[in-house]
Amino acid sequence: MTDQPSPQDETPLRVAVIGSGPAGVYAADALTRQRRVPVRVDIVDRLPTPYGLVRYGVAPDHTKIKGVARTLRRVLEHPHVRFVGGVEFGTDLTRADLARSHHAVVYATGASVDRRMGVAGEDLPGSVAATDFVNWYCGHPDNTWDDFSLDAEEVAVVGAGNVALDVVRVLAKTADELRHTDVPEAVLEVFAASRVRRIHLLARRGPLQAKFTAPELRDLLDLPGADIVVRPEQVDIDLTEIGADRPGLRDVSRAARTNLRLLREQAERAPEGRPRRVELHFWSRPVEILGEDRVRGLRVERTRLTPEGHLEGTGEHEVMDVGMVLRSVGYAGVPLEGVPFDSGARTVPHEEGRVLDAGGAPVPGDYVAGWIKRGASGVIGTNKSDAAGTVRALLEDAPGLRDAAPEPVALERVLDDRGLRHSDYEGWLRIDTAEADQAADLERGERVKFRDWEAYRRILGQG
Ligand code: NAP
């Protein structure tokens, strides 16, 4: 027998998790899986729908990846976890509010805005951030593109990450190919009228430096309705030279070798005259988006690596005759009211998940997980170990956190005091069911998303 209090005797540690994407839900999972410290978790999201980027970022045709929602769902249904939707941290609810109701806060708000390319013409109509385009086809309720059309025949997608490959693949698909996905009906109509025929993917470095991964590259190469054109001279890299002390050839990962092999195989295939064409351009960086009233072209410069391995322009330019530019050059985090922020890295400074103030000292009770902690990198599963690390630190701090706030009030009371209407897990299940019903009515796949706040409010009875 020990004389330590059993978990049942202790006041539970109350933790608010801000954001219900994978990082937030995995944090709740790590908190409720352990038995050492009794906990109660409130997961607060500004949307009435959980799962963050699993719902509004993973491409609609990547149904297998989206299936992770089934695992996340089990966490939200845990008796000690509660989902609170429709409440925005920073505007509806402040850190001071949460100090009344919780011992600790885990910020897991992700990276929701696009990084800029920093070239002229970036704000012209027809120059579109991948974040906005992805939000649109994923039916994010904040997207207000009622009159968006895919009216350009030729499009450039800038960036060589997995988001760029998602965007190219989705753009190259027909409405019929997307019909059984969950894209809103209005989005499907835009795809049905799409004039896009030629898509250029621009990578500013070479095939060995591309950030995309082999499964996503294979998905692109397997598109039935598009010829994927890889220029043989761009992938003609002597594999025996990899590892040699030359720029771009040192430290080549296995993943990069796999990419190169796939690209070389593709370069040998002749185009078959399929309805759409995707052309991969390595060593090409945009320097100016052309046009006065809207995008009329894109000026690109050929690039190379310096002997030290840095990227530089060669001074050779080319103008591409594109009517739309999709910028997919990475995601960035957004500062949270009252929470320290590193505006260079676009993340919250931390040590082992403990938020650090400007002087480098931990902010008592504040923790961070996911993309807002480490930047927009890794796959969904990366957030599991990331969140587990944060929770380890939080649980180590538990005794001090409890002493600092011995009698927290219920979150309900805080929300009521602020006159805030919110939704809950049951509300999400109603939206979930309404989406499945809509899919059945339209004879489409498992679900068809709504795309506006009004629809959510109607379903939640908040009209
Ligand atoms: P990313 O992997 O960081 O790729 C960004 C790309 O943009 C890089 O190729 C980068 O080139 C390029 N870039 C940056 N600034 C540029 C500029 N000014 N001009 C031209 N190119 C520029 O970011 P992401 O594609 O947004 O993906 C974010 C994370 O989500 C990644 O971890 C990704 O793997 C993950 N994700 C995974 C999946 C999946 O598993 N299916 C799907 C989507 C996203 P440099 O390398 O030269 O900087």
Short mmCIF file of C-alpha atoms and ligand atoms in Angstrom, two decimals:
data_model
loop_
_atom_site.label_atom_id
_atom_site.label_comp_id
_atom_site.label_asym_id
_atom_site.label_seq_id
_atom_site.Cartn_x
_atom_site.Cartn_y
_atom_site.Cartn_z
CA MET A 1 0.00 0.00 0.00
CA THR A 2 1.19 3.51 -0.69
CA ASP A 3 -0.04 6.59 1.11
CA GLN A 4 -0.42 8.48 -2.15
CA PRO A 5 -3.97 9.60 -2.93
CA SER A 6 -5.68 7.34 -5.44
CA PRO A 7 -6.69 9.11 -8.68
CA GLN A 8 -10.35 8.97 -7.60
CA ASP A 9 -9.61 11.07 -4.51
CA GLU A 10 -7.92 13.88 -6.38
CA THR A 11 -9.59 16.88 -7.97
CA PRO A 12 -9.27 16.23 -11.68
CA LEU A 13 -6.83 18.37 -13.58
CA ARG A 14 -8.91 20.51 -15.95
CA VAL A 15 -7.29 21.05 -19.32
CA ALA A 16 -8.63 23.15 -22.21
CA VAL A 17 -7.36 22.16 -25.64
CA ILE A 18 -7.77 24.89 -28.25
CA GLY A 19 -8.32 23.32 -31.66
CA SER A 20 -9.87 19.95 -32.53
CA GLY A 21 -7.53 18.98 -35.37
CA PRO A 22 -5.28 15.91 -35.04
CA ALA A 23 -2.83 17.64 -32.66
CA GLY A 24 -5.58 18.75 -30.27
CA VAL A 25 -7.39 15.42 -30.31
CA TYR A 26 -4.16 13.45 -29.89
CA ALA A 27 -3.34 15.68 -26.89
CA ALA A 28 -6.74 14.81 -25.36
CA ASP A 29 -6.03 11.16 -26.14
CA ALA A 30 -2.65 11.22 -24.38
CA LEU A 31 -4.22 13.01 -21.39
CA THR A 32 -7.06 10.52 -20.96
CA ARG A 33 -5.06 7.35 -21.71
CA GLN A 34 -2.81 7.75 -18.67
CA ARG A 35 -4.04 6.78 -15.19
CA ARG A 36 -1.60 8.68 -12.99
CA VAL A 37 -3.37 12.04 -12.96
CA PRO A 38 -7.16 12.23 -13.25
CA VAL A 39 -8.11 14.72 -15.98
CA ARG A 40 -11.10 16.34 -17.63
CA VAL A 41 -10.54 17.79 -21.08
CA ASP A 42 -12.58 20.41 -22.92
CA ILE A 43 -11.66 20.63 -26.60
CA VAL A 44 -12.68 24.05 -27.85
CA ASP A 45 -12.99 24.77 -31.58
CA ARG A 46 -14.20 27.85 -33.40
CA LEU A 47 -16.10 25.58 -35.82
CA PRO A 48 -19.04 23.39 -34.83
CA THR A 49 -17.27 20.53 -36.65
CA PRO A 50 -14.21 18.72 -35.26
CA TYR A 51 -11.04 17.25 -36.89
CA GLY A 52 -9.46 20.41 -38.35
CA LEU A 53 -7.33 19.64 -41.40
CA VAL A 54 -8.55 16.03 -41.57
CA ARG A 55 -11.85 17.56 -42.62
CA TYR A 56 -10.73 20.82 -44.24
CA GLY A 57 -7.23 20.05 -45.52
CA VAL A 58 -6.86 16.41 -46.55
CA ALA A 59 -7.85 16.21 -50.22
CA PRO A 60 -11.39 14.90 -50.79
CA ASP A 61 -10.15 11.98 -52.93
CA HIS A 62 -7.77 10.84 -50.15
CA THR A 63 -10.51 8.90 -48.40
CA LYS A 64 -8.09 6.50 -46.72
CA ILE A 65 -6.27 9.35 -44.96
CA LYS A 66 -9.59 10.94 -44.04
CA GLY A 67 -10.47 7.63 -42.32
CA VAL A 68 -8.28 8.73 -39.38
CA ALA A 69 -11.38 10.66 -38.27
CA ARG A 70 -12.75 7.31 -37.04
CA THR A 71 -9.83 7.04 -34.59
CA LEU A 72 -10.17 10.68 -33.52
CA ARG A 73 -13.89 10.16 -32.98
CA ARG A 74 -13.21 7.60 -30.25
CA VAL A 75 -11.28 10.25 -28.32
CA LEU A 76 -14.14 12.77 -28.55
CA GLU A 77 -16.49 10.10 -27.22
CA HIS A 78 -14.34 9.42 -24.15
CA PRO A 79 -16.40 10.16 -21.01
CA HIS A 80 -13.78 12.64 -19.75
CA VAL A 81 -13.49 14.58 -23.02
CA ARG A 82 -15.96 17.21 -24.13
CA PHE A 83 -16.18 18.97 -27.49
CA VAL A 84 -17.21 22.63 -27.38
CA GLY A 85 -17.79 24.02 -30.87
CA GLY A 86 -18.44 27.49 -32.22
CA VAL A 87 -16.19 29.24 -29.68
CA GLU A 88 -13.17 31.18 -30.90
CA PHE A 89 -10.18 31.64 -28.62
CA GLY A 90 -9.04 35.27 -28.59
CA THR A 91 -12.38 36.80 -29.55
CA ASP A 92 -15.09 34.81 -27.73
CA LEU A 93 -12.88 33.49 -25.00
CA THR A 94 -9.66 34.91 -23.55
CA ARG A 95 -6.79 33.34 -21.65
CA ALA A 96 -8.08 35.11 -18.52
CA ASP A 97 -11.48 33.43 -18.99
CA LEU A 98 -9.83 30.03 -19.21
CA ALA A 99 -7.80 30.75 -16.06
CA ARG A 100 -11.15 30.62 -14.19
CA SER A 101 -12.12 27.22 -15.56
CA HIS A 102 -8.93 25.27 -16.30
CA HIS A 103 -5.59 24.47 -14.76
CA ALA A 104 -3.86 24.33 -18.14
CA VAL A 105 -4.40 25.24 -21.78
CA VAL A 106 -2.93 23.38 -24.78
CA TYR A 107 -2.92 25.50 -27.93
CA ALA A 108 -3.28 23.29 -31.01
CA THR A 109 -4.51 25.79 -33.57
CA GLY A 110 -2.34 24.65 -36.49
CA ALA A 111 -1.10 26.85 -39.32
CA SER A 112 -4.05 28.28 -41.15
CA VAL A 113 -2.70 30.92 -43.52
CA ASP A 114 -0.52 30.79 -46.63
CA ARG A 115 3.09 31.89 -46.82
CA ARG A 116 3.76 34.58 -49.42
CA MET A 117 6.05 34.16 -52.44
CA GLY A 118 7.11 37.81 -52.29
CA VAL A 119 6.85 38.55 -56.02
CA ALA A 120 5.04 41.34 -57.92
CA GLY A 121 1.47 40.57 -58.97
CA GLU A 122 0.81 38.18 -56.09
CA ASP A 123 -2.48 39.92 -55.24
CA LEU A 124 -3.93 40.02 -58.77
CA PRO A 125 -7.28 38.29 -59.30
CA GLY A 126 -6.44 34.79 -60.49
CA SER A 127 -3.47 34.49 -58.12
CA VAL A 128 -4.82 32.15 -55.48
CA ALA A 129 -3.38 30.80 -52.24
CA ALA A 130 -3.54 27.01 -51.96
CA THR A 131 -4.99 27.48 -48.47
CA ASP A 132 -8.02 29.28 -49.99
CA PHE A 133 -8.36 26.81 -52.85
CA VAL A 134 -8.19 23.84 -50.46
CA ASN A 135 -10.69 25.50 -48.09
CA TRP A 136 -13.00 26.00 -51.06
CA TYR A 137 -13.03 22.43 -52.33
CA CYS A 138 -13.14 21.09 -48.75
CA GLY A 139 -16.25 23.21 -48.05
CA HIS A 140 -14.75 25.33 -45.24
CA PRO A 141 -17.57 27.62 -44.06
CA ASP A 142 -15.28 30.69 -44.01
CA ASN A 143 -14.76 30.46 -47.76
CA THR A 144 -16.98 32.92 -49.58
CA TRP A 145 -16.10 32.19 -53.22
CA ASP A 146 -19.61 32.20 -54.61
CA ASP A 147 -18.52 33.28 -58.08
CA PHE A 148 -15.26 31.29 -58.34
CA SER A 149 -14.70 29.54 -61.65
CA LEU A 150 -11.98 27.43 -63.20
CA ASP A 151 -12.00 29.43 -66.42
CA ALA A 152 -8.28 29.41 -67.24
CA GLU A 153 -7.06 26.77 -69.69
CA GLU A 154 -3.52 26.94 -68.41
CA VAL A 155 -2.64 27.09 -64.71
CA ALA A 156 0.64 27.23 -62.77
CA VAL A 157 0.92 25.63 -59.34
CA VAL A 158 3.96 26.91 -57.43
CA GLY A 159 5.67 24.68 -54.86
CA ALA A 160 6.91 21.11 -54.62
CA GLY A 161 5.27 19.91 -51.41
CA ASN A 162 2.41 17.48 -50.84
CA VAL A 163 -0.15 20.29 -50.83
CA ALA A 164 0.98 21.33 -54.32
CA LEU A 165 0.57 17.72 -55.49
CA ASP A 166 -2.92 17.56 -53.93
CA VAL A 167 -3.90 20.77 -55.68
CA VAL A 168 -2.53 19.63 -59.07
CA ARG A 169 -4.20 16.23 -58.79
CA VAL A 170 -7.59 17.66 -57.80
CA LEU A 171 -7.36 20.33 -60.54
CA ALA A 172 -6.63 17.63 -63.10
CA LYS A 173 -9.70 15.61 -62.15
CA THR A 174 -13.11 15.78 -63.77
CA ALA A 175 -16.37 16.34 -61.92
CA ASP A 176 -17.16 12.66 -62.53
CA GLU A 177 -13.96 11.63 -60.79
CA LEU A 178 -14.87 13.84 -57.79
CA ARG A 179 -18.53 12.92 -57.68
CA HIS A 180 -18.13 10.26 -55.00
CA THR A 181 -16.07 12.48 -52.72
CA ASP A 182 -17.49 14.84 -50.09
CA VAL A 183 -16.96 18.11 -52.04
CA PRO A 184 -19.96 20.45 -51.78
CA GLU A 185 -22.39 20.30 -54.69
CA ALA A 186 -21.53 23.87 -55.77
CA VAL A 187 -17.84 22.91 -55.99
CA LEU A 188 -18.68 19.90 -58.14
CA GLU A 189 -20.56 22.21 -60.52
CA VAL A 190 -17.48 24.40 -60.91
CA PHE A 191 -15.40 21.32 -61.75
CA ALA A 192 -18.03 20.25 -64.29
CA ALA A 193 -17.53 23.60 -66.08
CA SER A 194 -13.72 23.63 -65.65
CA ARG A 195 -11.72 24.77 -68.69
CA VAL A 196 -8.38 23.72 -67.16
CA ARG A 197 -6.39 21.60 -69.62
CA ARG A 198 -2.73 22.26 -68.93
CA ILE A 199 -1.21 22.47 -65.45
CA HIS A 200 2.41 23.42 -64.75
CA LEU A 201 3.97 22.40 -61.44
CA LEU A 202 6.89 24.69 -60.61
CA ALA A 203 9.60 23.46 -58.25
CA ARG A 204 12.29 25.98 -57.43
CA ARG A 205 14.87 23.26 -56.78
CA GLY A 206 15.55 19.84 -58.30
CA PRO A 207 13.84 16.43 -58.08
CA LEU A 208 16.14 15.36 -55.24
CA GLN A 209 15.15 18.40 -53.16
CA ALA A 210 11.38 18.20 -53.70
CA LYS A 211 9.40 18.02 -50.44
CA PHE A 212 6.61 15.81 -51.80
CA THR A 213 6.58 12.14 -50.83
CA ALA A 214 6.35 8.99 -52.93
CA PRO A 215 2.73 7.96 -52.15
CA GLU A 216 1.47 11.40 -53.22
CA LEU A 217 3.71 11.38 -56.29
CA ARG A 218 2.33 7.96 -57.27
CA ASP A 219 -1.24 9.28 -56.92
CA LEU A 220 -0.40 12.01 -59.40
CA LEU A 221 1.35 9.67 -61.84
CA ASP A 222 -1.64 7.30 -61.70
CA LEU A 223 -4.21 9.90 -62.82
CA PRO A 224 -6.18 8.22 -65.59
CA GLY A 225 -7.30 11.41 -67.34
CA ALA A 226 -4.02 13.31 -67.54
CA ASP A 227 -0.63 12.89 -69.18
CA ILE A 228 2.12 13.65 -66.67
CA VAL A 229 5.11 15.09 -68.46
CA VAL A 230 8.57 14.88 -66.87
CA ARG A 231 11.46 16.27 -68.90
CA PRO A 232 14.11 13.52 -69.19
CA GLU A 233 17.02 15.96 -68.94
CA GLN A 234 15.72 17.19 -65.54
CA VAL A 235 15.82 13.73 -63.99
CA ASP A 236 18.96 12.53 -65.73
CA ILE A 237 20.93 12.34 -62.49
CA ASP A 238 23.60 9.69 -62.18
CA LEU A 239 22.52 7.69 -59.15
CA THR A 240 26.10 6.57 -58.57
CA GLU A 241 27.01 10.21 -57.96
CA ILE A 242 24.51 10.58 -55.13
CA GLY A 243 26.40 11.11 -51.91
CA ALA A 244 29.32 12.72 -53.74
CA ASP A 245 30.57 16.00 -52.33
CA ARG A 246 28.70 18.10 -54.88
CA PRO A 247 25.83 20.60 -54.42
CA GLY A 248 22.51 18.81 -54.21
CA LEU A 249 24.04 15.34 -54.15
CA ARG A 250 25.23 15.21 -50.53
CA ASP A 251 22.76 13.94 -47.94
CA VAL A 252 20.15 12.59 -50.34
CA SER A 253 17.43 10.77 -48.41
CA ARG A 254 15.97 7.41 -49.36
CA ALA A 255 12.65 9.17 -49.96
CA ALA A 256 14.31 11.48 -52.50
CA ARG A 257 15.86 8.49 -54.31
CA THR A 258 12.41 6.89 -54.55
CA ASN A 259 10.98 10.12 -55.96
CA LEU A 260 13.78 10.25 -58.51
CA ARG A 261 13.18 6.65 -59.58
CA LEU A 262 9.46 7.29 -60.08
CA LEU A 263 10.13 10.49 -62.01
CA ARG A 264 12.70 8.80 -64.27
CA GLU A 265 10.24 6.01 -65.08
CA GLN A 266 7.64 8.61 -65.93
CA ALA A 267 10.05 10.58 -68.14
CA GLU A 268 10.33 7.51 -70.36
CA ARG A 269 6.58 7.36 -70.99
CA ALA A 270 5.31 9.19 -74.03
CA PRO A 271 2.19 11.37 -73.58
CA GLU A 272 -0.93 9.59 -74.81
CA GLY A 273 -3.04 12.60 -75.76
CA ARG A 274 -5.23 12.39 -72.63
CA PRO A 275 -7.68 15.26 -72.04
CA ARG A 276 -5.40 17.02 -69.54
CA ARG A 277 -1.70 17.52 -69.26
CA VAL A 278 0.43 18.12 -66.16
CA GLU A 279 3.99 19.33 -66.77
CA LEU A 280 6.63 19.20 -64.06
CA HIS A 281 9.24 21.97 -64.17
CA PHE A 282 12.16 21.68 -61.80
CA TRP A 283 14.69 24.48 -61.24
CA SER A 284 12.01 27.11 -61.98
CA ARG A 285 10.99 29.92 -59.67
CA PRO A 286 8.35 32.57 -60.19
CA VAL A 287 9.68 36.13 -60.29
CA GLU A 288 6.59 38.08 -61.40
CA ILE A 289 2.91 37.43 -61.96
CA LEU A 290 1.92 39.37 -65.07
CA GLY A 291 -1.33 41.18 -65.83
CA GLU A 292 -3.14 44.39 -64.92
CA ASP A 293 -6.75 43.45 -64.17
CA ARG A 294 -6.09 39.74 -63.60
CA VAL A 295 -3.39 37.10 -64.09
CA ARG A 296 -2.27 36.99 -67.74
CA GLY A 297 1.05 35.19 -67.37
CA LEU A 298 3.88 34.18 -65.10
CA ARG A 299 7.54 35.10 -65.50
CA VAL A 300 9.82 32.36 -64.20
CA GLU A 301 13.56 32.21 -63.82
CA ARG A 302 15.70 29.13 -64.11
CA THR A 303 17.61 28.36 -60.95
CA ARG A 304 20.62 26.32 -59.84
CA LEU A 305 22.53 25.56 -56.67
CA THR A 306 25.72 27.43 -55.79
CA PRO A 307 28.78 25.33 -54.83
CA GLU A 308 27.72 25.90 -51.18
CA GLY A 309 24.30 24.41 -51.98
CA HIS A 310 22.30 27.68 -51.93
CA LEU A 311 19.64 28.46 -54.50
CA GLU A 312 20.39 31.17 -57.05
CA GLY A 313 18.81 32.49 -60.24
CA THR A 314 20.61 31.97 -63.55
CA GLY A 315 19.18 35.12 -65.17
CA GLU A 316 17.42 32.99 -67.84
CA HIS A 317 13.71 33.90 -67.93
CA GLU A 318 10.62 32.47 -69.57
CA VAL A 319 7.03 33.72 -69.67
CA MET A 320 4.30 31.13 -69.16
CA ASP A 321 0.96 31.87 -70.71
CA VAL A 322 -1.14 31.00 -67.65
CA GLY A 323 -4.46 32.51 -66.55
CA MET A 324 -4.26 31.37 -62.95
CA VAL A 325 -1.45 30.93 -60.42
CA LEU A 326 -1.94 28.71 -57.38
CA ARG A 327 0.60 29.48 -54.67
CA SER A 328 1.40 26.42 -52.58
CA VAL A 329 4.59 27.44 -50.82
CA GLY A 330 3.75 26.40 -47.26
CA TYR A 331 1.40 27.21 -44.40
CA ALA A 332 2.03 29.61 -41.50
CA GLY A 333 0.67 29.90 -37.97
CA VAL A 334 -1.39 32.86 -36.75
CA PRO A 335 -0.64 34.65 -33.43
CA LEU A 336 -3.04 33.92 -30.59
CA GLU A 337 -4.26 36.73 -28.36
CA GLY A 338 -2.10 36.93 -25.24
CA VAL A 339 0.16 34.02 -26.24
CA PRO A 340 3.87 34.56 -27.11
CA PHE A 341 4.61 34.25 -30.85
CA ASP A 342 7.75 33.96 -32.95
CA SER A 343 6.86 36.02 -36.01
CA GLY A 344 9.83 34.66 -38.00
CA ALA A 345 9.07 30.98 -37.53
CA ARG A 346 5.33 31.68 -37.29
CA THR A 347 5.06 29.36 -34.29
CA VAL A 348 4.66 29.65 -30.51
CA PRO A 349 8.07 29.43 -28.78
CA HIS A 350 8.25 26.44 -26.45
CA GLU A 351 10.44 23.95 -24.67
CA GLU A 352 9.14 20.38 -24.67
CA GLY A 353 5.67 21.84 -25.30
CA ARG A 354 5.81 24.41 -22.46
CA VAL A 355 5.12 27.87 -23.90
CA LEU A 356 8.02 30.27 -23.30
CA ASP A 357 7.74 34.01 -22.73
CA ALA A 358 10.00 36.64 -24.33
CA GLY A 359 12.60 36.03 -21.62
CA GLY A 360 12.63 32.28 -22.28
CA ALA A 361 10.77 31.36 -19.07
CA PRO A 362 7.81 28.93 -19.16
CA VAL A 363 4.37 30.60 -19.01
CA PRO A 364 2.61 28.73 -16.17
CA GLY A 365 -0.27 26.58 -17.45
CA ASP A 366 0.34 27.24 -21.17
CA TYR A 367 1.30 24.43 -23.58
CA VAL A 368 1.41 24.00 -27.32
CA ALA A 369 1.06 21.07 -29.77
CA GLY A 370 1.04 20.40 -33.52
CA TRP A 371 1.84 22.82 -36.35
CA ILE A 372 1.60 25.94 -34.14
CA LYS A 373 4.39 24.30 -32.08
CA ARG A 374 6.72 22.88 -34.72
CA GLY A 375 5.63 24.53 -38.00
CA ALA A 376 3.72 22.98 -40.92
CA SER A 377 5.63 19.74 -41.32
CA GLY A 378 5.11 16.01 -41.11
CA VAL A 379 2.07 13.84 -41.67
CA ILE A 380 -1.05 13.47 -39.50
CA GLY A 381 0.57 10.72 -37.40
CA THR A 382 3.50 13.02 -36.53
CA ASN A 383 1.07 14.93 -34.31
CA LYS A 384 0.57 11.91 -32.10
CA SER A 385 4.12 11.79 -30.77
CA ASP A 386 4.27 15.60 -30.83
CA ALA A 387 1.17 15.88 -28.61
CA ALA A 388 2.38 13.05 -26.36
CA GLY A 389 5.57 15.03 -25.68
CA THR A 390 3.58 18.10 -24.69
CA VAL A 391 1.30 16.06 -22.43
CA ARG A 392 4.32 14.51 -20.71
CA ALA A 393 5.52 17.99 -19.74
CA LEU A 394 2.02 19.05 -18.66
CA LEU A 395 1.57 16.03 -16.41
CA GLU A 396 4.97 16.62 -14.81
CA ASP A 397 3.75 20.11 -13.93
CA ALA A 398 0.34 18.88 -12.68
CA PRO A 399 0.88 19.31 -8.90
CA GLY A 400 1.94 22.95 -9.29
CA LEU A 401 -0.89 23.66 -11.74
CA ARG A 402 -3.47 22.32 -9.30
CA ASP A 403 -2.05 24.34 -6.41
CA ALA A 404 -2.18 27.52 -8.50
CA ALA A 405 -5.91 27.18 -9.26
CA PRO A 406 -7.51 25.01 -6.57
CA GLU A 407 -11.18 25.62 -7.45
CA PRO A 408 -11.84 26.07 -11.13
CA VAL A 409 -15.41 26.80 -12.26
CA ALA A 410 -17.15 24.88 -15.07
CA LEU A 411 -16.49 26.12 -18.60
CA GLU A 412 -20.28 26.44 -19.01
CA ARG A 413 -20.29 29.14 -16.36
CA VAL A 414 -17.56 31.09 -18.15
CA LEU A 415 -19.40 30.78 -21.47
CA ASP A 416 -22.69 31.82 -19.86
CA ASP A 417 -21.05 34.81 -18.16
CA ARG A 418 -19.85 35.92 -21.58
CA GLY A 419 -23.25 35.27 -23.16
CA LEU A 420 -21.74 32.81 -25.65
CA ARG A 421 -23.79 30.37 -27.66
CA HIS A 422 -21.88 27.20 -28.42
CA SER A 423 -22.42 23.74 -29.85
CA ASP A 424 -21.44 20.31 -28.60
CA TYR A 425 -20.59 16.81 -29.83
CA GLU A 426 -24.27 16.00 -30.34
CA GLY A 427 -24.51 19.04 -32.59
CA TRP A 428 -21.61 17.74 -34.66
CA LEU A 429 -23.34 14.35 -34.98
CA ARG A 430 -26.40 16.15 -36.37
CA ILE A 431 -24.23 17.85 -39.02
CA ASP A 432 -22.56 14.49 -39.72
CA THR A 433 -25.93 12.83 -40.28
CA ALA A 434 -27.23 15.71 -42.41
CA GLU A 435 -24.16 15.38 -44.66
CA ALA A 436 -24.73 11.64 -45.06
CA ASP A 437 -28.43 12.26 -45.85
CA GLN A 438 -27.48 14.86 -48.42
CA ALA A 439 -25.11 12.37 -50.10
CA ALA A 440 -27.89 9.77 -50.25
CA ASP A 441 -30.35 12.30 -51.74
CA LEU A 442 -27.83 13.30 -54.40
CA GLU A 443 -26.76 9.69 -55.01
CA ARG A 444 -23.18 10.58 -54.31
CA GLY A 445 -20.65 8.97 -51.85
CA GLU A 446 -20.73 8.64 -48.06
CA ARG A 447 -21.08 12.35 -47.36
CA VAL A 448 -21.57 15.65 -49.15
CA LYS A 449 -20.47 18.72 -47.21
CA PHE A 450 -22.37 21.93 -46.72
CA ARG A 451 -20.30 24.99 -47.40
CA ASP A 452 -21.64 27.81 -45.28
CA TRP A 453 -22.27 28.86 -41.73
CA GLU A 454 -25.95 29.27 -42.45
CA ALA A 455 -26.36 25.54 -43.14
CA TYR A 456 -24.57 24.66 -39.89
CA ARG A 457 -26.73 27.08 -37.91
CA ARG A 458 -29.88 25.67 -39.46
CA ILE A 459 -28.90 22.10 -38.56
CA LEU A 460 -27.92 23.15 -35.04
CA GLY A 461 -31.21 24.98 -34.59
CA GLN A 462 -29.38 28.25 -34.08
CA GLY A 463 -31.01 29.98 -37.05
P1 NAP B 1 6.08 22.02 -47.77
O1 NAP B 1 6.20 20.54 -47.71
O2 NAP B 1 6.91 22.80 -46.83
O3 NAP B 1 6.39 22.47 -49.28
C1 NAP B 1 6.46 23.82 -49.63
C2 NAP B 1 7.08 23.93 -51.00
O4 NAP B 1 7.05 25.31 -51.40
C3 NAP B 1 8.54 23.50 -51.07
O5 NAP B 1 8.73 22.82 -52.27
C4 NAP B 1 9.30 24.84 -51.08
O6 NAP B 1 10.53 24.78 -51.74
C5 NAP B 1 8.34 25.67 -51.89
N1 NAP B 1 8.55 27.11 -51.70
C6 NAP B 1 8.64 27.79 -50.54
N2 NAP B 1 8.78 29.11 -50.77
C7 NAP B 1 8.80 29.25 -52.11
C8 NAP B 1 8.91 30.37 -52.98
N3 NAP B 1 9.03 31.61 -52.49
N4 NAP B 1 8.89 30.16 -54.32
C9 NAP B 1 8.76 28.92 -54.81
N5 NAP B 1 8.64 27.81 -54.05
C10 NAP B 1 8.66 27.98 -52.71
O7 NAP B 1 4.58 22.51 -47.49
P2 NAP B 1 3.15 21.97 -47.94
O8 NAP B 1 3.17 21.34 -49.27
O9 NAP B 1 2.25 23.13 -47.71
O10 NAP B 1 2.83 20.83 -46.88
C11 NAP B 1 2.73 21.12 -45.47
C12 NAP B 1 2.81 19.82 -44.68
O11 NAP B 1 1.62 19.05 -44.88
C13 NAP B 1 3.96 18.92 -45.14
O12 NAP B 1 4.51 18.30 -44.02
C14 NAP B 1 3.27 17.90 -46.02
O13 NAP B 1 3.96 16.68 -46.14
C15 NAP B 1 1.95 17.74 -45.29
N6 NAP B 1 0.94 17.19 -46.21
C16 NAP B 1 0.85 15.83 -46.29
C17 NAP B 1 -0.04 15.28 -47.18
C18 NAP B 1 -0.14 13.78 -47.26
O14 NAP B 1 0.48 13.09 -46.48
N7 NAP B 1 -0.89 13.24 -48.19
C19 NAP B 1 -0.84 16.06 -48.00
C20 NAP B 1 -0.73 17.45 -47.90
C21 NAP B 1 0.17 18.00 -46.99
P3 NAP B 1 11.90 24.61 -50.92
O15 NAP B 1 11.94 23.19 -50.52
O16 NAP B 1 12.92 25.00 -51.93
O17 NAP B 1 11.82 25.56 -49.74
#
